[in-house]
Amino acid sequence: MHTHTTTRHTLLAGLAAAALATSGCELPDLDTLAPGAPSAPATGTPRELPALAVAAEDTGAHYDRDDWPHWTSLGDGCDVRDAVLQAQGQGVRTGSDCAVSGRWVSVYDGATVTDSSELDIDHLVPLAEAARSGARHWTQAQRERFANDPAGLVAVTATSNRQKGDQDPAEWLPHRDRCGYIARWVDIKHTYGLTADPAEAAAIRAAWARCPR
């Protein structure tokens, strides 16, 4: 099979265009896709997190994953999943059918992966969590924008993704870079006007208080 190296900027541009076409809104900075681009500083005083409204979650009984279209097509056989793999990997090569090969470090558990089929693209704020936290009455276009927003997508091992499931920070935190994870969680919820339940808000405050100062 003939392969070629697809540049990061080409795929990011395609991802941005697809998301903008879906939503008609400006997306967050695409650099959040890049590995090692933390939302919080590794040293020094952690920045102040945006305030989240605190409210009890709804039951989530209305949630149906099929109502949240994800992995929008970018053309040429590529989709949002492929773009995330391209952006977050090292030495990535993409075939003519958009088969992606390279090396990835799972941001949740630090595992090195060389087979992209072993990776999940996780919604950092799970779709079910969003549905329980204020997205109940979103339109399909709003749900699709959220589900394909690069600011909230990370390439991780399937094992770590299954361990996380749809849990919030009161129930699960990654083994690595918890400060960055908390910062991105809050940023995403703030951007989309989602709430935090009381236990979640307390866990966020406790975790953030332990971040380096």
Short mmCIF file of C-alpha atoms in Angstrom, two decimals:
data_model
loop_
_atom_site.label_atom_id
_atom_site.label_comp_id
_atom_site.label_asym_id
_atom_site.label_seq_id
_atom_site.Cartn_x
_atom_site.Cartn_y
_atom_site.Cartn_z
CA MET A 1 0.00 0.00 0.00
CA HIS A 2 1.35 3.43 -0.90
CA THR A 3 1.73 5.63 2.18
CA HIS A 4 2.44 9.26 2.66
CA THR A 5 3.07 11.54 5.59
CA THR A 6 0.08 13.77 6.26
CA THR A 7 1.01 16.97 8.02
CA ARG A 8 -0.49 17.83 11.36
CA HIS A 9 -1.70 21.19 10.13
CA THR A 10 -3.57 19.66 7.20
CA LEU A 11 -5.57 17.36 9.43
CA LEU A 12 -6.16 20.02 12.06
CA ALA A 13 -7.43 22.40 9.41
CA GLY A 14 -9.79 19.72 8.14
CA LEU A 15 -10.98 18.99 11.65
CA ALA A 16 -11.65 22.65 12.32
CA ALA A 17 -13.51 23.09 9.04
CA ALA A 18 -15.70 20.06 9.65
CA ALA A 19 -16.58 21.15 13.16
CA LEU A 20 -17.28 24.71 12.11
CA ALA A 21 -19.50 23.53 9.27
CA THR A 22 -21.50 21.50 11.76
CA SER A 23 -21.86 24.17 14.41
CA GLY A 24 -21.45 27.57 12.80
CA CYS A 25 -19.50 28.49 15.94
CA GLU A 26 -15.88 29.14 16.72
CA LEU A 27 -14.12 26.17 18.27
CA PRO A 28 -11.53 26.30 21.05
CA ASP A 29 -7.83 26.44 20.15
CA LEU A 30 -6.87 23.37 18.13
CA ASP A 31 -3.50 23.25 19.89
CA THR A 32 -5.30 21.40 22.70
CA LEU A 33 -4.93 18.35 20.47
CA ALA A 34 -1.17 18.42 20.72
CA PRO A 35 0.47 16.00 23.16
CA GLY A 36 2.10 17.72 26.10
CA ALA A 37 0.00 20.88 25.82
CA PRO A 38 -1.26 21.14 29.42
CA SER A 39 -4.18 23.31 30.44
CA ALA A 40 -2.45 24.00 33.75
CA PRO A 41 1.19 24.87 34.39
CA ALA A 42 3.42 22.09 35.65
CA THR A 43 5.11 24.48 38.07
CA GLY A 44 4.21 27.76 39.70
CA THR A 45 0.81 28.83 40.96
CA PRO A 46 -2.08 27.04 39.24
CA ARG A 47 -4.33 29.40 37.35
CA GLU A 48 -7.79 30.10 38.69
CA LEU A 49 -10.34 27.69 37.28
CA PRO A 50 -13.51 29.04 35.67
CA ALA A 51 -16.52 28.85 37.97
CA LEU A 52 -19.03 26.09 37.31
CA ALA A 53 -22.63 26.26 38.43
CA VAL A 54 -23.27 23.54 41.02
CA ALA A 55 -26.48 21.57 40.57
CA ALA A 56 -27.72 18.05 41.07
CA GLU A 57 -27.42 15.87 37.98
CA ASP A 58 -30.55 14.65 36.26
CA THR A 59 -31.09 10.92 35.94
CA GLY A 60 -29.64 10.69 32.44
CA ALA A 61 -32.46 8.33 31.50
CA HIS A 62 -32.91 10.33 28.29
CA TYR A 63 -29.31 9.73 27.15
CA ASP A 64 -28.78 7.79 23.93
CA ARG A 65 -25.27 7.71 22.46
CA ASP A 66 -26.75 7.59 18.96
CA ASP A 67 -28.08 11.12 19.56
CA TRP A 68 -24.49 12.40 19.71
CA PRO A 69 -23.01 11.92 16.20
CA HIS A 70 -19.24 11.69 16.43
CA TRP A 71 -16.21 11.10 14.25
CA THR A 72 -17.35 13.54 11.60
CA SER A 73 -16.00 12.74 8.13
CA LEU A 74 -13.20 15.00 6.92
CA GLY A 75 -13.13 13.59 3.38
CA ASP A 76 -10.59 11.34 1.66
CA GLY A 77 -11.58 8.50 3.98
CA CYS A 78 -10.49 10.39 7.11
CA ASP A 79 -12.61 11.35 10.09
CA VAL A 80 -12.21 13.12 13.42
CA ARG A 81 -10.80 10.00 15.08
CA ASP A 82 -8.06 9.83 12.45
CA ALA A 83 -7.27 13.51 12.95
CA VAL A 84 -6.87 13.07 16.70
CA LEU A 85 -4.56 10.09 16.18
CA GLN A 86 -2.54 12.11 13.66
CA ALA A 87 -2.23 15.10 15.97
CA GLN A 88 -1.46 13.28 19.20
CA GLY A 89 0.96 10.64 17.89
CA GLN A 90 4.66 10.62 17.13
CA GLY A 91 6.15 9.57 13.80
CA VAL A 92 2.65 9.19 12.41
CA ARG A 93 2.10 8.05 8.84
CA THR A 94 -1.27 7.96 7.13
CA GLY A 95 -2.10 5.66 4.23
CA SER A 96 -4.23 6.48 1.23
CA ASP A 97 -7.23 4.94 3.01
CA CYS A 98 -6.42 7.00 6.13
CA ALA A 99 -5.04 4.01 8.02
CA VAL A 100 -2.88 5.63 10.71
CA SER A 101 0.36 4.18 12.07
CA GLY A 102 2.81 5.61 14.57
CA ARG A 103 3.50 5.76 18.30
CA TRP A 104 1.27 7.14 21.04
CA VAL A 105 1.59 7.66 24.78
CA SER A 106 -1.77 7.28 26.49
CA VAL A 107 -2.32 10.42 28.54
CA TYR A 108 -4.29 8.60 31.26
CA ASP A 109 -1.89 5.78 32.14
CA GLY A 110 1.37 6.51 30.31
CA ALA A 111 1.25 3.32 28.25
CA THR A 112 3.05 3.39 24.90
CA VAL A 113 0.95 2.10 22.01
CA THR A 114 2.11 1.39 18.45
CA ASP A 115 -1.13 -0.04 17.06
CA SER A 116 -3.77 2.65 16.62
CA SER A 117 -6.55 0.06 16.73
CA GLU A 118 -5.71 -0.47 20.40
CA LEU A 119 -6.48 3.17 21.20
CA ASP A 120 -9.77 4.76 22.12
CA ILE A 121 -10.51 8.41 21.43
CA ASP A 122 -12.06 9.46 24.70
CA HIS A 123 -14.44 12.33 25.31
CA LEU A 124 -12.69 13.83 28.32
CA VAL A 125 -16.08 14.96 29.60
CA PRO A 126 -18.11 11.86 28.69
CA LEU A 127 -21.16 12.29 26.49
CA ALA A 128 -23.37 10.71 29.16
CA GLU A 129 -21.92 13.09 31.76
CA ALA A 130 -22.71 16.06 29.53
CA ALA A 131 -26.25 14.76 29.06
CA ARG A 132 -26.71 14.62 32.84
CA SER A 133 -25.15 18.04 33.41
CA GLY A 134 -27.30 20.41 31.41
CA ALA A 135 -27.30 19.18 27.81
CA ARG A 136 -30.69 17.50 27.97
CA HIS A 137 -32.33 20.05 25.68
CA TRP A 138 -29.48 20.62 23.26
CA THR A 139 -30.18 20.37 19.56
CA GLN A 140 -28.53 17.63 17.54
CA ALA A 141 -26.19 20.22 16.02
CA GLN A 142 -25.05 21.23 19.53
CA ARG A 143 -24.55 17.60 20.54
CA GLU A 144 -22.57 16.91 17.37
CA ARG A 145 -20.36 19.93 17.95
CA PHE A 146 -19.57 18.78 21.49
CA ALA A 147 -18.91 15.20 20.40
CA ASN A 148 -16.39 16.31 17.74
CA ASP A 149 -14.74 19.23 19.56
CA PRO A 150 -10.96 18.61 19.55
CA ALA A 151 -10.62 20.42 22.88
CA GLY A 152 -12.30 17.47 24.57
CA LEU A 153 -10.78 14.49 22.71
CA VAL A 154 -7.79 12.43 23.87
CA ALA A 155 -6.14 9.26 22.56
CA VAL A 156 -5.92 6.73 25.40
CA THR A 157 -5.64 3.00 25.95
CA ALA A 158 -8.89 1.10 25.77
CA THR A 159 -8.22 -0.24 29.27
CA SER A 160 -7.97 3.20 30.86
CA ASN A 161 -11.02 4.41 28.96
CA ARG A 162 -13.07 1.44 30.18
CA GLN A 163 -11.92 2.08 33.74
CA LYS A 164 -13.08 5.68 33.48
CA GLY A 165 -16.40 4.96 31.78
CA ASP A 166 -18.74 7.93 32.21
CA GLN A 167 -17.50 8.82 35.70
CA ASP A 168 -16.76 12.36 36.85
CA PRO A 169 -13.73 13.45 38.95
CA ALA A 170 -15.48 12.49 42.20
CA GLU A 171 -15.40 8.90 40.98
CA TRP A 172 -12.31 8.65 38.77
CA LEU A 173 -9.10 10.50 38.00
CA PRO A 174 -6.25 9.42 35.71
CA HIS A 175 -2.96 8.15 37.10
CA ARG A 176 -1.05 10.87 35.22
CA ASP A 177 -1.37 14.67 34.99
CA ARG A 178 -4.40 15.04 37.22
CA CYS A 179 -3.96 18.81 37.29
CA GLY A 180 -4.13 19.03 33.51
CA TYR A 181 -7.12 16.68 33.46
CA ILE A 182 -9.04 18.75 36.03
CA ALA A 183 -8.24 21.98 34.20
CA ARG A 184 -9.48 20.63 30.87
CA TRP A 185 -12.59 19.11 32.50
CA VAL A 186 -13.57 22.46 33.99
CA ASP A 187 -12.72 24.40 30.83
CA ILE A 188 -14.90 22.11 28.70
CA LYS A 189 -17.84 22.25 31.09
CA HIS A 190 -17.52 26.03 31.38
CA THR A 191 -17.33 26.48 27.60
CA TYR A 192 -20.54 24.51 27.10
CA GLY A 193 -22.44 25.84 30.12
CA LEU A 194 -22.55 22.47 31.86
CA THR A 195 -22.96 22.10 35.61
CA ALA A 196 -21.07 20.16 38.28
CA ASP A 197 -22.87 18.13 40.92
CA PRO A 198 -21.88 18.83 44.57
CA ALA A 199 -19.60 15.79 44.95
CA GLU A 200 -17.93 16.53 41.61
CA ALA A 201 -17.36 20.18 42.56
CA ALA A 202 -15.83 19.15 45.89
CA ALA A 203 -13.53 16.64 44.18
CA ILE A 204 -12.40 19.26 41.67
CA ARG A 205 -11.56 21.73 44.45
CA ALA A 206 -9.67 19.07 46.42
CA ALA A 207 -7.67 17.87 43.42
CA TRP A 208 -6.84 21.40 42.28
CA ALA A 209 -5.65 22.34 45.76
CA ARG A 210 -2.94 19.68 45.46
CA CYS A 211 -1.59 21.02 42.17
CA PRO A 212 1.97 22.47 42.28
CA ARG A 213 2.31 26.01 43.52
#
